[in-house]
Short mmCIF file of C-alpha atoms and ligand atoms in Angstrom, two decimals:
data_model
loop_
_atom_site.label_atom_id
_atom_site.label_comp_id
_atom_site.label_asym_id
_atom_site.label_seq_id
_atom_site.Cartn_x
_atom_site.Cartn_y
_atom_site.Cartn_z
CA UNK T 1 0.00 0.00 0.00
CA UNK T 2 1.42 3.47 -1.09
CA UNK T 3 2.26 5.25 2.33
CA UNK T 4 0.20 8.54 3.23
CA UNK T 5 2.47 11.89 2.82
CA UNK T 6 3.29 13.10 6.25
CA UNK T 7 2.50 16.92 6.87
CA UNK T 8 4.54 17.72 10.28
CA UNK T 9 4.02 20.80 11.99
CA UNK T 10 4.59 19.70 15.67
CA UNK T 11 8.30 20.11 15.86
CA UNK T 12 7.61 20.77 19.95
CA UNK T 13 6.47 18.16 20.78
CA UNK T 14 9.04 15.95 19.09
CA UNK T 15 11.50 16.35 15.80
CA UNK T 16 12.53 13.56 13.19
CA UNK T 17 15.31 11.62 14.09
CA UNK T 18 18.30 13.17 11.58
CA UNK T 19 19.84 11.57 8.61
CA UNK T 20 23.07 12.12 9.94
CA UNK T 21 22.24 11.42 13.81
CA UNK T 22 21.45 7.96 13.00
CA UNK T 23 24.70 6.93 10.95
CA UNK T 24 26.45 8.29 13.93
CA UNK T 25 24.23 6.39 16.31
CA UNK T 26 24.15 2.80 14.48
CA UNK T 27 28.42 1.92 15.08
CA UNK T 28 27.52 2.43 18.96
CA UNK T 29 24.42 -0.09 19.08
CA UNK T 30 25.66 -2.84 16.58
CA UNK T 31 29.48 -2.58 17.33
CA UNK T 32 30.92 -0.63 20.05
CA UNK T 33 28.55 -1.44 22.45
CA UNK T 34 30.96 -2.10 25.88
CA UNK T 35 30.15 -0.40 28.97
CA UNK T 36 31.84 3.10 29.14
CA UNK T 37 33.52 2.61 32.22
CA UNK T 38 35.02 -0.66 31.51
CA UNK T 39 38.94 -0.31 32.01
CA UNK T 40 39.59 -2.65 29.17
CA UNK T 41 40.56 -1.51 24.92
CA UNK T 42 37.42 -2.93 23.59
CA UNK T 43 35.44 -0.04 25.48
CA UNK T 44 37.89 2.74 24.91
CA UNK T 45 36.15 4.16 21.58
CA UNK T 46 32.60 3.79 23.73
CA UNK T 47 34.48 6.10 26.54
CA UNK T 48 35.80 8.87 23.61
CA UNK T 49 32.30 8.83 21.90
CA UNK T 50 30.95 9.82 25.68
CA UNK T 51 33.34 12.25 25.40
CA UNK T 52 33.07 13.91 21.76
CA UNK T 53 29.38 13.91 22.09
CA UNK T 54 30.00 16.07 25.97
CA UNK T 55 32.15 18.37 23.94
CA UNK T 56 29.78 18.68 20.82
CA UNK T 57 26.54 19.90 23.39
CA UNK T 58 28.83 21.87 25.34
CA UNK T 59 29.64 23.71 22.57
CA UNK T 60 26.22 24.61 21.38
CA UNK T 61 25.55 25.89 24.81
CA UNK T 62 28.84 27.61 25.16
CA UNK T 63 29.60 25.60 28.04
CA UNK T 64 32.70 23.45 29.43
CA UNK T 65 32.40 19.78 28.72
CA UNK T 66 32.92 19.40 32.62
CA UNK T 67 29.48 21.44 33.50
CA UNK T 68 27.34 18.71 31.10
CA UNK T 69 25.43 15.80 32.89
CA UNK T 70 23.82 13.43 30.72
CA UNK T 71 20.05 13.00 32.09
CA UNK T 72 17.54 10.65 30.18
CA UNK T 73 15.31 13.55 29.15
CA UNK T 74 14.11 17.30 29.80
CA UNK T 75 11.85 15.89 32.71
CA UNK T 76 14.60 14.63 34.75
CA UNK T 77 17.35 17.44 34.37
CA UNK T 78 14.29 19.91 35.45
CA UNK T 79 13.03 17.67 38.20
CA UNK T 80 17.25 17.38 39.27
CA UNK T 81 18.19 21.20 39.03
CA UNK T 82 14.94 21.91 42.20
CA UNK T 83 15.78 18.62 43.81
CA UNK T 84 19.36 19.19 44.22
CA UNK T 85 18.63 23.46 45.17
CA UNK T 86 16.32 21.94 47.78
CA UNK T 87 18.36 18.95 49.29
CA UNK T 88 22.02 21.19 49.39
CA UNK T 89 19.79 24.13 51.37
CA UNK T 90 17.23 22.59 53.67
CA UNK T 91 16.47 25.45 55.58
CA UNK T 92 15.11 27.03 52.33
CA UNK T 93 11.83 25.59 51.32
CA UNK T 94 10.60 27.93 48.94
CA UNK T 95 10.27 27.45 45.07
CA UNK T 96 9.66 30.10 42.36
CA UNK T 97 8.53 29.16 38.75
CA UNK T 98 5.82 30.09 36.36
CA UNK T 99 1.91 29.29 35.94
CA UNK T 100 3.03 28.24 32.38
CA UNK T 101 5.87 25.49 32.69
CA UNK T 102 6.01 22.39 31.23
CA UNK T 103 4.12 20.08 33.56
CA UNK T 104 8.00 18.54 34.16
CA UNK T 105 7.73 21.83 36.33
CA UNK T 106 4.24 22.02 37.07
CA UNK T 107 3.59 18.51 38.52
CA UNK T 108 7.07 18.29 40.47
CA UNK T 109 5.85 21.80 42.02
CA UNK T 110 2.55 19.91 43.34
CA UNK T 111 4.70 17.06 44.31
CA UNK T 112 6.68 19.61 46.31
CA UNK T 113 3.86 21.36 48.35
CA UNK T 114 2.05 17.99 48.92
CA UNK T 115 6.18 17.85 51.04
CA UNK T 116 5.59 20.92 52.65
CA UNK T 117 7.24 23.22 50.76
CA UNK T 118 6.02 26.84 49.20
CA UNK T 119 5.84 27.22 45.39
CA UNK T 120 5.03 30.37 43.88
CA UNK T 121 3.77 30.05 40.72
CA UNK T 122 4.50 33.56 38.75
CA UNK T 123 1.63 34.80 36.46
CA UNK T 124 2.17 35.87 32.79
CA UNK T 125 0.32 38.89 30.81
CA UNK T 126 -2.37 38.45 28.33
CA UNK T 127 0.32 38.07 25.60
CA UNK T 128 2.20 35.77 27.33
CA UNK T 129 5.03 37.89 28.52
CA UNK T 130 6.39 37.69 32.31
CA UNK T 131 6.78 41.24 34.17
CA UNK T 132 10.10 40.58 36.00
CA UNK T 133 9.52 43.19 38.40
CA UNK T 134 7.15 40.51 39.60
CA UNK T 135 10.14 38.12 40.23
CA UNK T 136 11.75 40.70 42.43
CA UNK T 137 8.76 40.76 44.69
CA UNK T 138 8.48 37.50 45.03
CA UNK T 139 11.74 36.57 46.05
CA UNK T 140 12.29 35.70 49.84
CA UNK T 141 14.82 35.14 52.02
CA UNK T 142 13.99 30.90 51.84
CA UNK T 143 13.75 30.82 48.06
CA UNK T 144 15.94 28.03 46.98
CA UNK T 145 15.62 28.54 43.19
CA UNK T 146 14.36 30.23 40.67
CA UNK T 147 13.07 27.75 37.84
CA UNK T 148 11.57 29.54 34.48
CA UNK T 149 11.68 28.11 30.96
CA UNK T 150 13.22 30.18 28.38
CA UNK T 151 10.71 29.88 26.07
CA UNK T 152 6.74 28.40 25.93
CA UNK T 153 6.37 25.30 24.20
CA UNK T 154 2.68 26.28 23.17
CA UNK T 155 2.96 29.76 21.87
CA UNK T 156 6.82 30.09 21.41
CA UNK T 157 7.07 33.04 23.72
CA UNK T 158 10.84 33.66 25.45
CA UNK T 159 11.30 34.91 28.62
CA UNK T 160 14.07 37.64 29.56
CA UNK T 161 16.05 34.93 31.36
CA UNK T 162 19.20 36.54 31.26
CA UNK T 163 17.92 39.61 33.67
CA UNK T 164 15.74 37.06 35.61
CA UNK T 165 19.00 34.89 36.30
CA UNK T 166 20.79 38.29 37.27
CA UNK T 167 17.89 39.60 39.81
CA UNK T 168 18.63 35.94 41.32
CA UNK T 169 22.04 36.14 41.14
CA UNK T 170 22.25 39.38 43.23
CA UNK T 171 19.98 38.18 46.05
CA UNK T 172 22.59 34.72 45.78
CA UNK T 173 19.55 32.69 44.51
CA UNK T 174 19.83 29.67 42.13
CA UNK T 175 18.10 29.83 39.20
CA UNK T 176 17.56 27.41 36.32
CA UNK T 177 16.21 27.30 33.07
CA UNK T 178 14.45 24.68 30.96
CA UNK T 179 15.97 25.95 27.61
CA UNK T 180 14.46 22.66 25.72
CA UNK T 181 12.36 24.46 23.33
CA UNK T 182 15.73 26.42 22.21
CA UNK T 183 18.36 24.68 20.95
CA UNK T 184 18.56 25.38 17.30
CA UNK T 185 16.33 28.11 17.09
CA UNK T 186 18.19 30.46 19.30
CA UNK T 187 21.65 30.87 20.16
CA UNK T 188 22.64 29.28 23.42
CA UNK T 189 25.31 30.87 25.64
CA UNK T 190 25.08 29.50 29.36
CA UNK T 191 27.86 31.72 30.94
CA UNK T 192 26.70 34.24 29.30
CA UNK T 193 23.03 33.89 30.10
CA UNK T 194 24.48 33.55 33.80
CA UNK T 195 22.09 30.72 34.67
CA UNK T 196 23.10 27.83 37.38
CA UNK T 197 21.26 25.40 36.13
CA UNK T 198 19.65 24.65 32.16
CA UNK T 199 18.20 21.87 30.76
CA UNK T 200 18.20 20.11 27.30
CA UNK T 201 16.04 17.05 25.81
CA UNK T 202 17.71 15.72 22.35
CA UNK T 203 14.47 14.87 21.15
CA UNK T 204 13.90 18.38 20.24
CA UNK T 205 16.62 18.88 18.13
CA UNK T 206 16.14 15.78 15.87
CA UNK T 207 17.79 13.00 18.04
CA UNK T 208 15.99 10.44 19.74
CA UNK T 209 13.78 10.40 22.73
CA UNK T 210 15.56 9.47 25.63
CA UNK T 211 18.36 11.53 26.28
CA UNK T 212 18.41 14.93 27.91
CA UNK T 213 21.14 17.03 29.36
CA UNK T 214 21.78 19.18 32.83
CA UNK T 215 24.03 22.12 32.38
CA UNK T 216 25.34 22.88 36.25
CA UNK T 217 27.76 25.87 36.26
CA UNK T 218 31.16 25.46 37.93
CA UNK T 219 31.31 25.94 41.45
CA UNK T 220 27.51 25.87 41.90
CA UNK T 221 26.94 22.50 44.23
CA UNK T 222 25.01 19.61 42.86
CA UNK T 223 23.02 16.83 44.52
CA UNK T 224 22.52 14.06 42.04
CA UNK T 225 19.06 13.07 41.75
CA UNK T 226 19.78 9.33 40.99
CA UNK T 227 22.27 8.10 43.32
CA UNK T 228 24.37 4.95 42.63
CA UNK T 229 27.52 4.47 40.10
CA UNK T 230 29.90 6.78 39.53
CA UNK T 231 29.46 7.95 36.05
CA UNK T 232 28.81 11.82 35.02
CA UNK T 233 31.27 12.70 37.60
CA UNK T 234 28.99 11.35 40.84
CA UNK T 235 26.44 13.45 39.46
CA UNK T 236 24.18 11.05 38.06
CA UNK T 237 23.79 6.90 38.68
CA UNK T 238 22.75 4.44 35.91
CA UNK T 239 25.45 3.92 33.30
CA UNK T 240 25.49 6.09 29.85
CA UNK T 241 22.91 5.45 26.98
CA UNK T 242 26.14 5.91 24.88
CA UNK T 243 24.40 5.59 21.29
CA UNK T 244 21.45 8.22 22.47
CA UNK T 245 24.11 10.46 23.49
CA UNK T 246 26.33 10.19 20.38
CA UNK T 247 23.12 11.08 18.86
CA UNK T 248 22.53 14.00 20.73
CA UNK T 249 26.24 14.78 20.25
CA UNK T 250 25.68 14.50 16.47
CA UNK T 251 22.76 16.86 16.60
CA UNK T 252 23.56 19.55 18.87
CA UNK T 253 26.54 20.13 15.93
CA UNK T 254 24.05 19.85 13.28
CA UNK T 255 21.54 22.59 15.44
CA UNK T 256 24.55 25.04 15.56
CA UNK T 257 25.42 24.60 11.64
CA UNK T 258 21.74 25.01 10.95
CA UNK T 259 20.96 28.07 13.29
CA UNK T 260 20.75 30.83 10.73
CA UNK T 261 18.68 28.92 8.46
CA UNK T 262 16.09 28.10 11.59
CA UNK T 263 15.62 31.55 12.16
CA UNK T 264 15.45 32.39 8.48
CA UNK T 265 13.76 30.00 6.37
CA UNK T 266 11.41 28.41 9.00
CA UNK T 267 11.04 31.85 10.67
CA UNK T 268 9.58 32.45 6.68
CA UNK T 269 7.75 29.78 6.30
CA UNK T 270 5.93 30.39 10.06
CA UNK T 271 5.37 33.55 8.78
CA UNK T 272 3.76 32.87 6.07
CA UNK T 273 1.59 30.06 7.11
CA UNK T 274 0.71 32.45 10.37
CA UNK T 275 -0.44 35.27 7.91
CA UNK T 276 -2.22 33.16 5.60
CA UNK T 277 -4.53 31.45 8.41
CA UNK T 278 -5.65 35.09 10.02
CA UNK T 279 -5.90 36.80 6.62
CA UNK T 280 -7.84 33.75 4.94
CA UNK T 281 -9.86 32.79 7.43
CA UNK T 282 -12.47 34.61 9.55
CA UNK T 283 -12.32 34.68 13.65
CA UNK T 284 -8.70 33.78 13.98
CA UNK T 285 -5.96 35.38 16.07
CA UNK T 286 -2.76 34.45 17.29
CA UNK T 287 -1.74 33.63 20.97
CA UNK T 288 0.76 35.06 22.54
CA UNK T 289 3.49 38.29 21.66
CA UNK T 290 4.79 38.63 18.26
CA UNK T 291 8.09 39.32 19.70
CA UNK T 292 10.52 38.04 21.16
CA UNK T 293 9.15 34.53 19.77
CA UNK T 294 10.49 31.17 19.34
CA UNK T 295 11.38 31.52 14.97
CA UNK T 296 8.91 28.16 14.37
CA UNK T 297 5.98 28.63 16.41
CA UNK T 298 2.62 30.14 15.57
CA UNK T 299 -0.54 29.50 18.00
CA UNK T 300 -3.76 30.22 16.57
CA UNK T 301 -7.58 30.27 17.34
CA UNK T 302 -10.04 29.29 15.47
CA UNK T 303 -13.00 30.82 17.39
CA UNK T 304 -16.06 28.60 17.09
CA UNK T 305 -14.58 25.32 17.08
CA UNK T 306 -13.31 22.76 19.37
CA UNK T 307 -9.29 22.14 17.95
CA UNK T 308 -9.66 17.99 18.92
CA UNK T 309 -11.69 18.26 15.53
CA UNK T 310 -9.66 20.49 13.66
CA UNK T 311 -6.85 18.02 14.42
CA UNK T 312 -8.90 15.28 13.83
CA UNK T 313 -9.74 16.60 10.52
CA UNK T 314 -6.26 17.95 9.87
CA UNK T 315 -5.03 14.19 10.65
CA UNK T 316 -7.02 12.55 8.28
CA UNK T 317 -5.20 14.31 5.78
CA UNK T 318 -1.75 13.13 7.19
CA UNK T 319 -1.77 16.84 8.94
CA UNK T 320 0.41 17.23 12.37
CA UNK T 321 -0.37 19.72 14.72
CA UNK T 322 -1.34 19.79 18.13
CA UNK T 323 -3.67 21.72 21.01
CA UNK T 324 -2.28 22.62 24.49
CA UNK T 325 -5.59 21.04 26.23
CA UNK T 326 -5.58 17.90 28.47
CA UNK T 327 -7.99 15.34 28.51
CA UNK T 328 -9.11 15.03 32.01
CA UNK T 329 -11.89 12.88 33.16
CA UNK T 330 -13.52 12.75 30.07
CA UNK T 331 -13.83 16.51 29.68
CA UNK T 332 -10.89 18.37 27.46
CA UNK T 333 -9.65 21.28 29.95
CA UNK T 334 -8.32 24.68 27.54
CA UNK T 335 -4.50 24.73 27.78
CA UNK T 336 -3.05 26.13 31.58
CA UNK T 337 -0.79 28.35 29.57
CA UNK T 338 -3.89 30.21 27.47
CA UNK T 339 -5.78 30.08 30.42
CA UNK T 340 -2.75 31.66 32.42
CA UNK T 341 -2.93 34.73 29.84
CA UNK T 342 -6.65 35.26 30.55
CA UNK T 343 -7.40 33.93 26.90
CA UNK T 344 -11.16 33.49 27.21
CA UNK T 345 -12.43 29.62 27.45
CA UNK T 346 -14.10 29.62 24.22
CA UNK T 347 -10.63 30.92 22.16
CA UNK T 348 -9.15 28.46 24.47
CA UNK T 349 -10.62 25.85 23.39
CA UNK T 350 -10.08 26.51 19.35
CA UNK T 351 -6.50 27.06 19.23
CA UNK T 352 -3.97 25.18 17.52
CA UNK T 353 -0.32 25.15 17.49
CA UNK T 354 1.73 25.00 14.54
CA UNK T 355 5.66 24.08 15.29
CA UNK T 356 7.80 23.86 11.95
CA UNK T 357 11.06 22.37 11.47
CA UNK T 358 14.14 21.61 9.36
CA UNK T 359 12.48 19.29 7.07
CA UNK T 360 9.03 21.42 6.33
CA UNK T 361 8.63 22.72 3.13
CA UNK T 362 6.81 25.95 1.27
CA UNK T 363 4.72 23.28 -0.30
CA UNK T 364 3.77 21.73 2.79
CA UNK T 365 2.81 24.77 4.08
CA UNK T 366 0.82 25.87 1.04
CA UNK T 367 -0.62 22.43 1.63
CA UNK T 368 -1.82 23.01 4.96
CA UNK T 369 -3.42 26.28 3.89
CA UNK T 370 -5.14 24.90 1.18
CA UNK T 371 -7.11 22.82 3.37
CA UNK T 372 -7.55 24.27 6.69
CA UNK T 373 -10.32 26.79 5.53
CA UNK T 374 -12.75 24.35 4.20
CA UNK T 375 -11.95 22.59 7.60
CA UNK T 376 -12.76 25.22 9.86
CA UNK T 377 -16.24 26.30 7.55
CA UNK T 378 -17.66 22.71 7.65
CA UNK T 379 -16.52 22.39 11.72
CA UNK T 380 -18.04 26.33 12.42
CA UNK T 381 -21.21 24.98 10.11
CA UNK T 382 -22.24 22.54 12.96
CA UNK T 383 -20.69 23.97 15.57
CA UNK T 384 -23.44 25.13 17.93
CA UNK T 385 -20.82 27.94 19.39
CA UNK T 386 -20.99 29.91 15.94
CA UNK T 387 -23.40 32.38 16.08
CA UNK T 388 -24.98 31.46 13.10
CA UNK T 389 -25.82 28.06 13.67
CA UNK T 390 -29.28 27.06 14.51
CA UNK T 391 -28.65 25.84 17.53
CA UNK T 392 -26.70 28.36 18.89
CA UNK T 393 -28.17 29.37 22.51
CA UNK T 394 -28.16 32.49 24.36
CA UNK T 395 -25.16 30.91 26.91
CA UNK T 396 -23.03 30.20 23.74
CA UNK T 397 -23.77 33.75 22.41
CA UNK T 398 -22.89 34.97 25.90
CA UNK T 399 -19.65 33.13 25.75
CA UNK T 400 -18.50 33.49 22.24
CA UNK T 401 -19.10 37.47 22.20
CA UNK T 402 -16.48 37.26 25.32
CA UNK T 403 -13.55 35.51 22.96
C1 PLP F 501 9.45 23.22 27.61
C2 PLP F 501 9.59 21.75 27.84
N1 PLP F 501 10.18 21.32 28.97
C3 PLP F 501 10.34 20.01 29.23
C4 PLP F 501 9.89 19.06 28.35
C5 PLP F 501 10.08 17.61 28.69
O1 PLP F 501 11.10 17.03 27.94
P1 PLP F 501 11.18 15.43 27.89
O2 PLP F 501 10.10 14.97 26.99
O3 PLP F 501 12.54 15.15 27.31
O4 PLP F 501 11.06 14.96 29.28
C6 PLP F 501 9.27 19.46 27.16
C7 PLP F 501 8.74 18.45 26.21
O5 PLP F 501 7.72 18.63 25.58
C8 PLP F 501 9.12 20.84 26.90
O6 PLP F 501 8.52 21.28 25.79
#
């Protein structure tokens, strides 16, 4: 059977595994496949590829190889950086982050206060944007860290981390960032951004799933979060997943040779695939600030309709995209982070993000805007939110005149 084309536009949520990351992967599962640590020749090339692939992320974060630990994703070097502020400073038990984290964040923040600890989870404006002066008041003398992502996952809006991480510094607060939505669309400079702590997942910048990173500054004290072998330094038990991180190595060189052309050509192609939705279709608007804004991401609404069945329809045409609501006992709850800018429930509920990538095309977009206003007419045509529909009651009219 002739495969489906694939139309990807959710390069947040995960990228394509690289050409190139795999042939640099497949030696280190079929061949070299000894245990890192082993003293003995037949693991020496596994040891160096540990190496080369510490020095190749390092350098796309501007680090030293020393200040990388190898995690096994984004959720574990977050969960690590306010585990190990918290166990190295007991007598501080308060946490500040924001009311639009990852749920790596979000969750490990409920975890915390269910342990007694305070979290303080910072608001954002209606366009996303976080007013640091907020950060200042909201520091105490028992904050342990400071934990803000550098930039949204679901509308692409960054965060002025490098001030944030210097208001922390001065009051001799940690602070860490979860930079996974960056790599390869931004440049990455940890010294420079003057951060303690900053996490990476490779699975963002097209190597597998997996594999993550901790960057921990020099000199700033580390509890590991695993505890048992020595490997990473005594900063984190378990041994290596040597091919992942080869992988990872492979790809954080390819995201800094590629850099320009992220910000360029997909910044283009978002561009035009943003303008062509709100100037082609009726009753859409974008989520979240213009600027500053992750290159690939555009988050729309599509007022009137639910998006599960715009990416229901959109997936029956081998279409990709995704919604920040939850499915939670049975009911869809409207994404925390559009709800945390006041976006109104019913624009909530119709809004779809659109992540692009290395591999999209012009064609694909063109594609994609072929089809999505028939998709959104026949969806507002029975939906009884429009206004126009039969069925349309005097609560729905209530609500959708708030969007
Ligand atoms: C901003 C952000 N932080 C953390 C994560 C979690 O990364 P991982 O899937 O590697 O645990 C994600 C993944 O979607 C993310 O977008």
């Amino acid at each position: 059977m002739p495969q489906r084309p694939l139309y990807y536009f959710d390069n947040n949520a995960t990228t394509r595994v690289a050409p190139e990351v795999l042939d640099a992967m497949w030696p280190f599962l079929a061949e070299h496949w000894g245990n890192p640590s082993s003293a003995y020749s037949f693991s020496k090339p596994v040891a160096q590829a540990l190496e080369k692939a510490r020095e190749q992320v390092a350098a796309l974060i501007h680090a030293d190889p020393k200040e990388i630990v190898f995690t096994s994703c984004g959720t574990e070097s977050n969960n690590t950086a306010i585990h190990s502020a918290l166990a190295l400073q007991p007598t501080k038990r308060h946490v500040i982050t924001t009311a639009v984290e990852h749920s790596a964040n979000l969750k490990y923040g409920e975890f915390l206060q269910r342990q007694g600890y305070t979290v303080t989870y910072l608001p954002v404006e209606s366009d996303g944007s976080i007013d640091i002066h907020l950060l200042e008041q909201r520091l105490r003398p028992d904050t342990a860290i400071v934990s803000i992502m550098w930039a949204n996952n679901e509308t692409g809006v960054i965060f002025p981390i490098e001030e944030m991480a210097a208001i922390c510094a001065s009051r001799g607060v940690l602070f860490h960032t979860d930079a996974v939505q960056v790599p390869g669309k931004l440049p990455i400079d940890a010294r420079a951004l003057g951060v303690d702590f900053l996490s990476l997942s490779a699975h963002k910048l097209h190597a597998p799933k997996g594999v993550g990173l901790l960057y921990t500054k020099r000199r700033t004290k580390f509890q590991p979060y695993l505890i048992g072998g020595h490997q990473e330094r005594g900063r984190r038990g378990g041994t290596e997943n040597v091919p992942y991180i080869v992988g990872f190595g492979r790809a954080a060189e390819l995201a800094v040779a590629n850099l320009s052309e992220e910000n360029t050509r997909v910044r283009a192609l978002r561009d035009r695939l943003e303008q062509g939705i709100l100037t082609s279709i009726p009753n859409t608007a974008r989520n979240g600030a213009t600027e500053p804004r992750l290159p690939n991401t555009a988050n729309i609404s599509f007022q009137f309709v639910e998006s599960e069945a715009v990416l229901l329809m959109l997936d029956q045409l081998g279409i990709c995209a995704s919604s920040g609501s939850a499915c939670t006992t049975g009911s869809v709850e409207p994404s925390h982070v559009l709800t945390a800018m006041g976006v109104n429930p019913v624009r909530a509920r119709g809004s779809v993000r659109f992540s692009l990538g290395r591999y999209n095309t012009a064609e694909e977009v063109d594609y994609l805007l072929q089809q999505l206003p028939g998709i959104i007419a026949r969806l507002r045509a029975i939906s009884p939110l429009d206004p126009k529909h039969p069925g349309h009651t005097k609560v729905n009219a209530r609500m959708a005149r708030q969007v």
